[in-house]
mmCIF file of C-alpha atoms in Angstrom:
data_model
loop_
_atom_site.group_PDB
_atom_site.id
_atom_site.type_symbol
_atom_site.label_atom_id
_atom_site.label_comp_id
_atom_site.label_asym_id
_atom_site.label_seq_id
_atom_site.Cartn_x
_atom_site.Cartn_y
_atom_site.Cartn_z
ATOM 1 C CA MET E 1 125.424 77.290 131.957
ATOM 2 C CA SER E 2 126.527 76.005 135.348
ATOM 3 C CA ASN E 3 128.534 72.933 134.345
ATOM 4 C CA ASP E 4 131.960 71.992 133.015
ATOM 5 C CA TYR E 5 130.988 72.197 129.326
ATOM 6 C CA PHE E 6 131.091 76.024 129.366
ATOM 7 C CA ILE E 7 128.261 76.713 126.959
ATOM 8 C CA SER E 8 126.593 80.116 126.908
ATOM 9 C CA GLY E 9 123.856 81.652 124.802
ATOM 10 C CA ARG E 10 121.933 84.782 123.963
ATOM 11 C CA THR E 11 118.971 85.955 121.884
ATOM 12 C CA MET E 12 118.588 89.015 119.674
ATOM 13 C CA ASP E 13 115.229 90.656 120.303
ATOM 14 C CA LEU E 14 114.571 93.408 117.788
ATOM 15 C CA GLY E 15 112.646 93.975 114.612
ATOM 16 C CA PRO E 16 113.790 94.140 111.007
ATOM 17 C CA ILE E 17 116.141 97.023 110.223
ATOM 18 C CA PRO E 18 115.477 98.202 106.647
ATOM 19 C CA GLY E 19 118.461 97.699 104.381
ATOM 20 C CA LEU E 20 120.455 95.658 106.903
ATOM 21 C CA GLU E 21 120.721 91.882 107.085
ATOM 22 C CA TRP E 22 122.074 89.847 109.993
ATOM 23 C CA SER E 23 124.835 87.452 108.946
ATOM 24 C CA LEU E 24 127.549 85.252 110.365
ATOM 25 C CA ALA E 25 130.996 86.016 108.954
ATOM 26 C CA ASN E 26 134.468 84.517 109.262
ATOM 27 C CA MET E 27 136.945 87.103 110.541
ATOM 28 C CA PRO E 28 140.469 85.862 109.648
ATOM 29 C CA ARG E 29 143.625 86.490 111.656
ATOM 30 C CA ALA E 30 145.370 89.731 110.727
ATOM 31 C CA SER E 31 142.145 91.208 109.392
ATOM 32 C CA ALA E 32 142.173 94.993 109.333
ATOM 33 C CA LEU E 33 140.161 96.475 112.187
ATOM 34 C CA HIS E 34 138.002 99.557 111.968
ATOM 35 C CA PRO E 35 140.024 102.771 112.537
ATOM 36 C CA GLN E 36 137.941 103.439 115.671
ATOM 37 C CA ALA E 37 138.575 99.959 117.141
ATOM 38 C CA GLY E 38 141.638 100.952 119.161
ATOM 39 C CA PRO E 39 145.406 101.216 118.674
ATOM 40 C CA ILE E 40 145.977 97.677 117.347
ATOM 41 C CA LYS E 41 145.094 97.653 113.668
ATOM 42 C CA LYS E 42 145.079 93.927 112.846
ATOM 43 C CA ALA E 43 143.402 90.958 114.481
ATOM 44 C CA LYS E 44 145.496 88.593 116.590
ATOM 45 C CA TYR E 45 142.726 85.981 116.723
ATOM 46 C CA GLY E 46 140.341 84.746 114.082
ATOM 47 C CA SER E 47 136.676 84.628 114.928
ATOM 48 C CA VAL E 48 133.110 84.107 113.753
ATOM 49 C CA GLY E 49 131.238 87.375 114.043
ATOM 50 C CA ILE E 50 127.596 88.383 113.911
ATOM 51 C CA VAL E 51 127.454 91.389 111.612
ATOM 52 C CA PHE E 52 125.310 93.378 109.252
ATOM 53 C CA ARG E 53 126.380 92.462 105.722
ATOM 54 C CA LEU E 54 126.807 96.129 104.795
ATOM 55 C CA LEU E 55 128.667 96.955 108.041
ATOM 56 C CA PRO E 56 131.156 94.071 108.435
ATOM 57 C CA ASN E 57 133.329 95.887 110.995
ATOM 58 C CA GLN E 58 130.409 96.494 113.343
ATOM 59 C CA VAL E 59 130.560 93.111 115.073
ATOM 60 C CA THR E 60 127.559 92.764 117.386
ATOM 61 C CA GLY E 61 128.599 89.384 118.771
ATOM 62 C CA GLY E 62 130.700 86.320 118.121
ATOM 63 C CA LEU E 63 133.234 83.749 119.281
ATOM 64 C CA ASN E 64 136.981 83.730 118.643
ATOM 65 C CA GLU E 65 139.361 80.804 118.248
ATOM 66 C CA ALA E 66 140.557 81.147 121.855
ATOM 67 C CA GLY E 67 137.001 80.569 123.133
ATOM 68 C CA LEU E 68 136.175 84.172 124.056
ATOM 69 C CA SER E 69 132.712 85.447 123.168
ATOM 70 C CA CYS E 70 131.454 89.018 123.089
ATOM 71 C CA ASP E 71 127.904 90.296 122.690
ATOM 72 C CA GLU E 72 126.357 93.730 122.669
ATOM 73 C CA GLN E 73 122.857 94.230 124.012
ATOM 74 C CA THR E 74 120.580 97.193 124.566
ATOM 75 C CA LEU E 75 120.735 99.176 127.807
ATOM 76 C CA ILE E 76 118.564 102.290 127.577
ATOM 77 C CA THR E 77 120.042 103.848 130.739
ATOM 78 C CA THR E 78 123.444 104.112 129.036
ATOM 79 C CA GLN E 79 125.276 107.436 128.978
ATOM 80 C CA MET E 80 128.569 107.110 127.114
ATOM 81 C CA PRO E 81 131.888 108.680 128.145
ATOM 82 C CA PRO E 82 133.391 111.134 125.634
ATOM 83 C CA PRO E 83 136.583 110.298 123.712
ATOM 84 C CA THR E 84 140.045 111.156 125.009
ATOM 85 C CA ASN E 85 141.173 111.883 121.435
ATOM 86 C CA THR E 86 144.147 109.567 121.885
ATOM 87 C CA SER E 87 145.068 106.234 120.329
ATOM 88 C CA ARG E 88 143.456 104.461 123.317
ATOM 89 C CA ASP E 89 139.956 105.337 122.135
ATOM 90 C CA VAL E 90 137.640 102.481 121.129
ATOM 91 C CA ASN E 91 134.237 103.488 119.790
ATOM 92 C CA VAL E 92 131.570 101.455 121.583
ATOM 93 C CA LYS E 93 130.197 100.332 118.203
ATOM 94 C CA TYR E 94 133.433 98.392 117.634
ATOM 95 C CA PHE E 95 133.852 97.016 121.155
ATOM 96 C CA CYS E 96 133.254 93.390 120.155
ATOM 97 C CA GLN E 97 135.566 93.637 117.153
ATOM 98 C CA TRP E 98 138.249 95.042 119.483
ATOM 99 C CA ALA E 99 137.714 92.327 122.116
ATOM 100 C CA LEU E 100 137.412 89.293 119.833
ATOM 101 C CA SER E 101 140.396 90.346 117.721
ATOM 102 C CA ASN E 102 142.812 90.995 120.577
ATOM 103 C CA PHE E 103 142.055 88.824 123.621
ATOM 104 C CA ALA E 104 141.727 85.190 124.693
ATOM 105 C CA THR E 105 140.092 85.543 128.128
ATOM 106 C CA THR E 106 137.861 87.837 130.133
ATOM 107 C CA ASP E 107 140.812 88.474 132.479
ATOM 108 C CA GLU E 108 142.773 89.959 129.574
ATOM 109 C CA VAL E 109 139.853 92.194 128.579
ATOM 110 C CA HIS E 110 139.356 93.215 132.206
ATOM 111 C CA ALA E 111 143.004 94.220 132.504
ATOM 112 C CA ALA E 112 142.961 96.223 129.260
ATOM 113 C CA LEU E 113 139.863 98.118 130.358
ATOM 114 C CA LEU E 114 141.199 98.976 133.796
ATOM 115 C CA ASN E 115 144.888 99.651 133.094
ATOM 116 C CA GLY E 116 144.237 102.346 130.519
ATOM 117 C CA THR E 117 145.095 100.322 127.409
ATOM 118 C CA ALA E 118 141.642 101.128 126.042
ATOM 119 C CA HIS E 119 139.074 103.842 126.588
ATOM 120 C CA ILE E 120 135.528 103.037 125.463
ATOM 121 C CA TRP E 121 133.598 106.050 124.228
ATOM 122 C CA GLY E 122 130.495 106.965 122.311
ATOM 123 C CA THR E 123 128.365 109.845 121.138
ATOM 124 C CA ASN E 124 124.854 110.803 122.205
ATOM 125 C CA GLU E 125 123.666 108.551 119.386
ATOM 126 C CA SER E 126 125.071 105.596 121.372
ATOM 127 C CA SER E 127 123.273 106.551 124.575
ATOM 128 C CA ALA E 128 119.748 106.252 126.008
ATOM 129 C CA GLN E 129 117.420 104.377 123.609
ATOM 130 C CA ASN E 130 120.414 103.398 121.455
ATOM 131 C CA GLY E 131 122.626 102.586 124.437
ATOM 132 C CA LEU E 132 124.622 99.377 124.673
ATOM 133 C CA HIS E 133 126.267 97.187 127.271
ATOM 134 C CA HIS E 134 128.497 94.166 126.692
ATOM 135 C CA SER E 135 128.811 90.614 127.936
ATOM 136 C CA LEU E 136 132.006 88.592 127.488
ATOM 137 C CA ARG E 137 132.527 84.918 128.387
ATOM 138 C CA ASP E 138 135.468 82.544 128.018
ATOM 139 C CA ALA E 139 136.553 78.915 128.160
ATOM 140 C CA THR E 140 137.151 79.081 131.940
ATOM 141 C CA GLY E 141 133.469 79.797 132.576
ATOM 142 C CA HIS E 142 134.133 83.379 133.650
ATOM 143 C CA SER E 143 132.158 86.362 132.418
ATOM 144 C CA LEU E 144 132.576 90.104 132.252
ATOM 145 C CA VAL E 145 129.826 92.733 132.028
ATOM 146 C CA VAL E 146 130.718 96.217 130.778
ATOM 147 C CA GLU E 147 128.271 99.100 131.171
ATOM 148 C CA TYR E 148 128.389 102.874 130.787
ATOM 149 C CA VAL E 149 126.549 104.822 133.485
ATOM 150 C CA ASP E 150 126.626 108.591 134.038
ATOM 151 C CA SER E 151 129.421 108.846 131.437
ATOM 152 C CA GLN E 152 131.582 106.386 133.377
ATOM 153 C CA MET E 153 132.531 102.844 132.392
ATOM 154 C CA GLN E 154 131.586 100.169 134.923
ATOM 155 C CA VAL E 155 133.165 96.704 134.707
ATOM 156 C CA TYR E 156 131.764 93.726 136.632
ATOM 157 C CA ARG E 157 133.242 90.244 136.969
ATOM 158 C CA ASP E 158 130.683 87.436 136.893
ATOM 159 C CA LEU E 159 132.144 84.096 137.943
ATOM 160 C CA ASN E 160 128.755 82.354 137.832
ATOM 161 C CA ASP E 161 129.218 81.583 141.517
ATOM 162 C CA GLY E 162 125.702 81.679 142.907
ATOM 163 C CA GLY E 163 125.595 85.406 143.449
ATOM 164 C CA LYS E 164 128.924 86.156 145.080
ATOM 165 C CA THR E 165 129.824 87.981 141.878
ATOM 166 C CA GLY E 166 126.921 86.965 139.635
ATOM 167 C CA TYR E 167 124.710 84.226 138.240
ATOM 168 C CA GLY E 168 126.051 83.841 134.703
ATOM 169 C CA VAL E 169 123.124 85.883 133.359
ATOM 170 C CA MET E 170 122.770 89.275 131.666
ATOM 171 C CA THR E 171 119.673 90.797 130.081
ATOM 172 C CA ASN E 172 118.893 94.506 129.658
ATOM 173 C CA GLU E 173 117.762 97.407 131.818
ATOM 174 C CA PRO E 174 118.102 98.285 134.661
ATOM 175 C CA GLU E 175 121.858 98.033 135.120
ATOM 176 C CA TYR E 176 123.577 94.767 136.023
ATOM 177 C CA PRO E 177 124.028 95.388 139.798
ATOM 178 C CA PHE E 178 120.255 95.847 140.156
ATOM 179 C CA MET E 179 119.625 92.480 138.527
ATOM 180 C CA VAL E 180 122.106 90.666 140.751
ATOM 181 C CA ARG E 181 120.611 92.297 143.841
ATOM 182 C CA LEU E 182 117.128 91.311 142.679
ATOM 183 C CA VAL E 183 118.094 87.636 142.554
ATOM 184 C CA GLN E 184 119.897 87.863 145.888
ATOM 185 C CA HIS E 185 116.764 89.338 147.477
ATOM 186 C CA THR E 186 114.591 86.628 145.926
ATOM 187 C CA GLU E 187 116.942 83.922 147.198
ATOM 188 C CA TRP E 188 116.629 85.426 150.681
ATOM 189 C CA LYS E 189 112.839 85.081 150.418
ATOM 190 C CA ARG E 190 113.278 81.402 149.579
ATOM 191 C CA THR E 191 115.011 80.840 152.930
ATOM 192 C CA LEU E 192 111.937 81.926 154.912
ATOM 193 C CA ALA E 193 109.494 79.570 156.599
ATOM 194 C CA ARG E 194 106.710 79.792 154.012
ATOM 195 C CA PRO E 195 108.174 81.275 150.816
ATOM 196 C CA GLY E 196 105.812 82.428 148.088
ATOM 197 C CA VAL E 197 108.297 82.947 145.270
ATOM 198 C CA THR E 198 106.890 82.429 141.773
ATOM 199 C CA MET E 199 108.415 81.972 138.332
ATOM 200 C CA PRO E 200 108.256 85.363 136.534
ATOM 201 C CA GLY E 201 106.348 85.003 133.289
ATOM 202 C CA THR E 202 106.794 88.098 131.132
ATOM 203 C CA TRP E 203 109.577 89.104 128.737
ATOM 204 C CA TYR E 204 110.587 92.238 130.636
ATOM 205 C CA PRO E 205 114.346 92.204 131.267
ATOM 206 C CA ASP E 206 114.078 91.679 135.037
ATOM 207 C CA HIS E 207 111.673 88.755 134.571
ATOM 208 C CA ARG E 208 113.944 87.190 131.944
ATOM 209 C CA PHE E 209 116.929 87.543 134.292
ATOM 210 C CA MET E 210 115.057 85.841 137.132
ATOM 211 C CA ARG E 211 113.661 83.110 134.877
ATOM 212 C CA LEU E 212 117.076 82.327 133.421
ATOM 213 C CA HIS E 213 118.482 82.025 136.934
ATOM 214 C CA PHE E 214 115.714 79.707 138.137
ATOM 215 C CA VAL E 215 115.821 77.463 135.063
ATOM 216 C CA LYS E 216 119.629 77.215 135.065
ATOM 217 C CA GLU E 217 119.585 76.436 138.795
ATOM 218 C CA GLY E 218 117.121 73.596 138.295
ATOM 219 C CA MET E 219 119.045 71.841 135.527
ATOM 220 C CA PRO E 220 120.661 68.458 136.308
ATOM 221 C CA LYS E 221 124.317 67.869 135.623
ATOM 222 C CA PRO E 222 124.680 66.885 131.940
ATOM 223 C CA ASN E 223 126.379 63.579 131.154
ATOM 224 C CA SER E 224 127.506 64.475 127.638
ATOM 225 C CA LEU E 225 128.087 67.391 125.313
ATOM 226 C CA ARG E 226 124.793 66.621 123.595
ATOM 227 C CA GLU E 227 122.929 66.878 126.899
ATOM 228 C CA ALA E 228 124.751 70.103 127.733
ATOM 229 C CA VAL E 229 123.802 71.701 124.411
ATOM 230 C CA MET E 230 120.185 70.588 124.723
ATOM 231 C CA GLN E 231 119.995 72.028 128.231
ATOM 232 C CA ALA E 232 121.260 75.333 126.887
ATOM 233 C CA VAL E 233 118.584 75.196 124.169
ATOM 234 C CA HIS E 234 115.904 74.683 126.819
ATOM 235 C CA VAL E 235 117.191 77.694 128.728
ATOM 236 C CA LEU E 236 117.146 79.741 125.524
ATOM 237 C CA ASN E 237 113.530 78.639 124.961
ATOM 238 C CA THR E 238 112.447 80.301 128.205
ATOM 239 C CA VAL E 239 113.358 83.789 126.962
ATOM 240 C CA THR E 240 112.563 83.429 123.243
ATOM 241 C CA VAL E 241 109.856 85.967 122.327
ATOM 242 C CA PRO E 242 107.468 84.755 119.590
ATOM 243 C CA MET E 243 106.850 86.990 116.588
ATOM 244 C CA GLY E 244 103.897 89.343 116.581
ATOM 245 C CA GLU E 245 102.628 91.827 119.166
ATOM 246 C CA GLN E 246 103.294 89.853 122.333
ATOM 247 C CA ILE E 247 102.306 91.319 125.695
ATOM 248 C CA GLY E 248 104.881 91.754 128.431
ATOM 249 C CA THR E 249 107.854 92.901 126.344
ATOM 250 C CA ASP E 250 109.891 96.068 126.787
ATOM 251 C CA SER E 251 108.830 97.475 123.413
ATOM 252 C CA GLY E 252 108.688 101.246 123.256
ATOM 253 C CA ALA E 253 105.562 103.180 122.303
ATOM 254 C CA GLY E 254 104.730 102.596 118.651
ATOM 255 C CA GLU E 255 107.256 99.779 118.313
ATOM 256 C CA GLY E 256 104.487 97.265 117.651
ATOM 257 C CA ALA E 257 105.748 93.859 116.562
ATOM 258 C CA GLY E 258 109.347 95.018 116.545
ATOM 259 C CA ASP E 259 110.385 93.389 119.815
ATOM 260 C CA HIS E 260 110.662 89.655 119.227
ATOM 261 C CA THR E 261 113.471 87.113 118.993
ATOM 262 C CA MET E 262 115.077 87.258 115.570
ATOM 263 C CA TRP E 263 117.728 84.652 116.339
ATOM 264 C CA GLY E 264 119.330 82.810 119.225
ATOM 265 C CA ILE E 265 122.906 81.570 119.413
ATOM 266 C CA LEU E 266 124.894 79.213 121.639
ATOM 267 C CA TYR E 267 128.655 79.378 122.123
ATOM 268 C CA ASP E 268 130.633 76.266 123.047
ATOM 269 C CA HIS E 269 133.689 77.963 124.503
ATOM 270 C CA LYS E 270 135.718 74.769 124.981
ATOM 271 C CA GLU E 271 135.068 73.194 121.576
ATOM 272 C CA LYS E 272 135.063 76.583 119.741
ATOM 273 C CA THR E 273 131.691 75.912 118.138
ATOM 274 C CA VAL E 274 128.565 77.999 117.574
ATOM 275 C CA TYR E 275 124.996 76.727 117.302
ATOM 276 C CA TRP E 276 122.105 78.905 116.231
ATOM 277 C CA ARG E 277 118.514 79.101 115.063
ATOM 278 C CA THR E 278 116.341 81.923 113.704
ATOM 279 C CA GLN E 279 112.718 82.992 113.940
ATOM 280 C CA TYR E 280 111.971 81.351 110.571
ATOM 281 C CA ASN E 281 114.200 78.308 110.987
ATOM 282 C CA GLN E 282 114.102 76.601 114.375
ATOM 283 C CA ASN E 283 116.380 73.781 113.196
ATOM 284 C CA LEU E 284 119.578 73.947 115.261
ATOM 285 C CA GLN E 285 122.568 74.726 113.005
ATOM 286 C CA ARG E 286 126.230 74.152 113.936
ATOM 287 C CA LEU E 287 129.515 75.695 112.860
ATOM 288 C CA ARG E 288 132.903 74.657 114.239
ATOM 289 C CA LEU E 289 135.544 77.344 113.972
ATOM 290 C CA ALA E 290 137.986 74.593 112.939
ATOM 291 C CA ASP E 291 135.901 74.042 109.792
ATOM 292 C CA ILE E 292 136.098 77.582 108.428
ATOM 293 C CA ASP E 293 139.058 79.525 107.097
ATOM 294 C CA LEU E 294 140.477 81.912 109.696
ATOM 295 C CA ALA E 295 144.001 81.981 108.245
ATOM 296 C CA THR E 296 145.723 85.255 107.449
ATOM 297 C CA GLY E 297 144.559 86.538 104.098
ATOM 298 C CA ALA E 298 141.440 84.357 103.931
ATOM 299 C CA THR E 299 138.427 85.777 102.121
ATOM 300 C CA ILE E 300 135.616 86.956 104.396
ATOM 301 C CA LYS E 301 132.427 85.063 103.629
ATOM 302 C CA TYR E 302 128.896 85.470 104.946
ATOM 303 C CA LEU E 303 126.034 83.209 105.980
ATOM 304 C CA SER E 304 122.722 85.018 106.157
ATOM 305 C CA LEU E 305 120.541 84.720 109.251
ATOM 306 C CA SER E 306 117.561 85.989 107.247
ATOM 307 C CA PRO E 307 114.675 83.784 106.041
ATOM 308 C CA ARG E 308 116.254 83.488 102.609
ATOM 309 C CA ASN E 309 119.238 81.348 103.607
ATOM 310 C CA GLU E 310 119.314 77.815 102.244
ATOM 311 C CA LEU E 311 119.854 75.919 105.501
ATOM 312 C CA PRO E 312 117.377 73.045 106.055
ATOM 313 C CA TRP E 313 114.461 73.948 108.313
ATOM 314 C CA PHE E 314 113.579 70.304 109.023
ATOM 315 C CA ASN E 315 115.184 66.861 108.914
ATOM 316 C CA ASP E 316 113.402 64.118 106.992
ATOM 317 C CA ALA E 317 113.270 61.181 109.416
ATOM 318 C CA SER E 318 111.751 58.592 107.062
ATOM 319 C CA HIS E 319 115.083 56.856 106.466
ATOM 320 C CA SER E 320 115.595 56.337 110.216
ATOM 321 C CA PHE E 321 112.792 53.810 110.709
ATOM 322 C CA ARG E 322 114.134 50.343 111.583
ATOM 323 C CA GLY E 323 112.603 46.872 111.764
#
């Protein structure tokens, strides 16, 4: 978001994956990292990660105690670089575990990616339809986008500065520079004498990117944390895909009802807090990192994001009536 509260968010638009269950998990300091997560073998920072219960090292997103978030999203134009077969190698599947465990800011991640500390690689199984790109954000309001094009890593700074470097938005394909250029071109149209720019209405990635930009741009300055969080929820609403076979999504042939929003999450980078909701529970849930155990040696625990979790899906307001 474009204010001083430094709240960001994302949705996960997929379908159920048989045998795997999305969960939140506490990742304590000094936790052992996956052998393919780079040369450092234990976590410097504790974090809350979004994982599959059966694959706890494959962190798909999360927030660490320094306020850095990392998220992986699909990019079907991805072509991964091969490994160097040295200790610098970080398998793209463990990128977020590597980032959240080792760094406090996007500047630190940026430096590690460009100075040779880490080399991100993947197999053909991590390319094309299974390809990924990554978004990182921190408590300064800065963002980093990492993509893999023609077997080369591309790293983009996004300072959420009205298009000079970016707009604080990332969706899916095409690649990030195309999306930024698309908004820049649309903003040029708005400077003309009789502009005819409309609000894009589908869930294709380019329309979601444009819609997020327009809605963020139109938000007033929040006067409190509560207002800031609610504004972020409204922005999340604009790209939340209902369940079922909705038109205007980027589902592949035969994917059917697979492409819808399974969950959405907000990161409060300053207060180190996550908020989330799921397709079956739209009640906004909150977890402060200060309230979970991230100490060295702590037991890793899980909170399911599936329909079977026990979190309340409504609040009974009867006791709030007053005379």
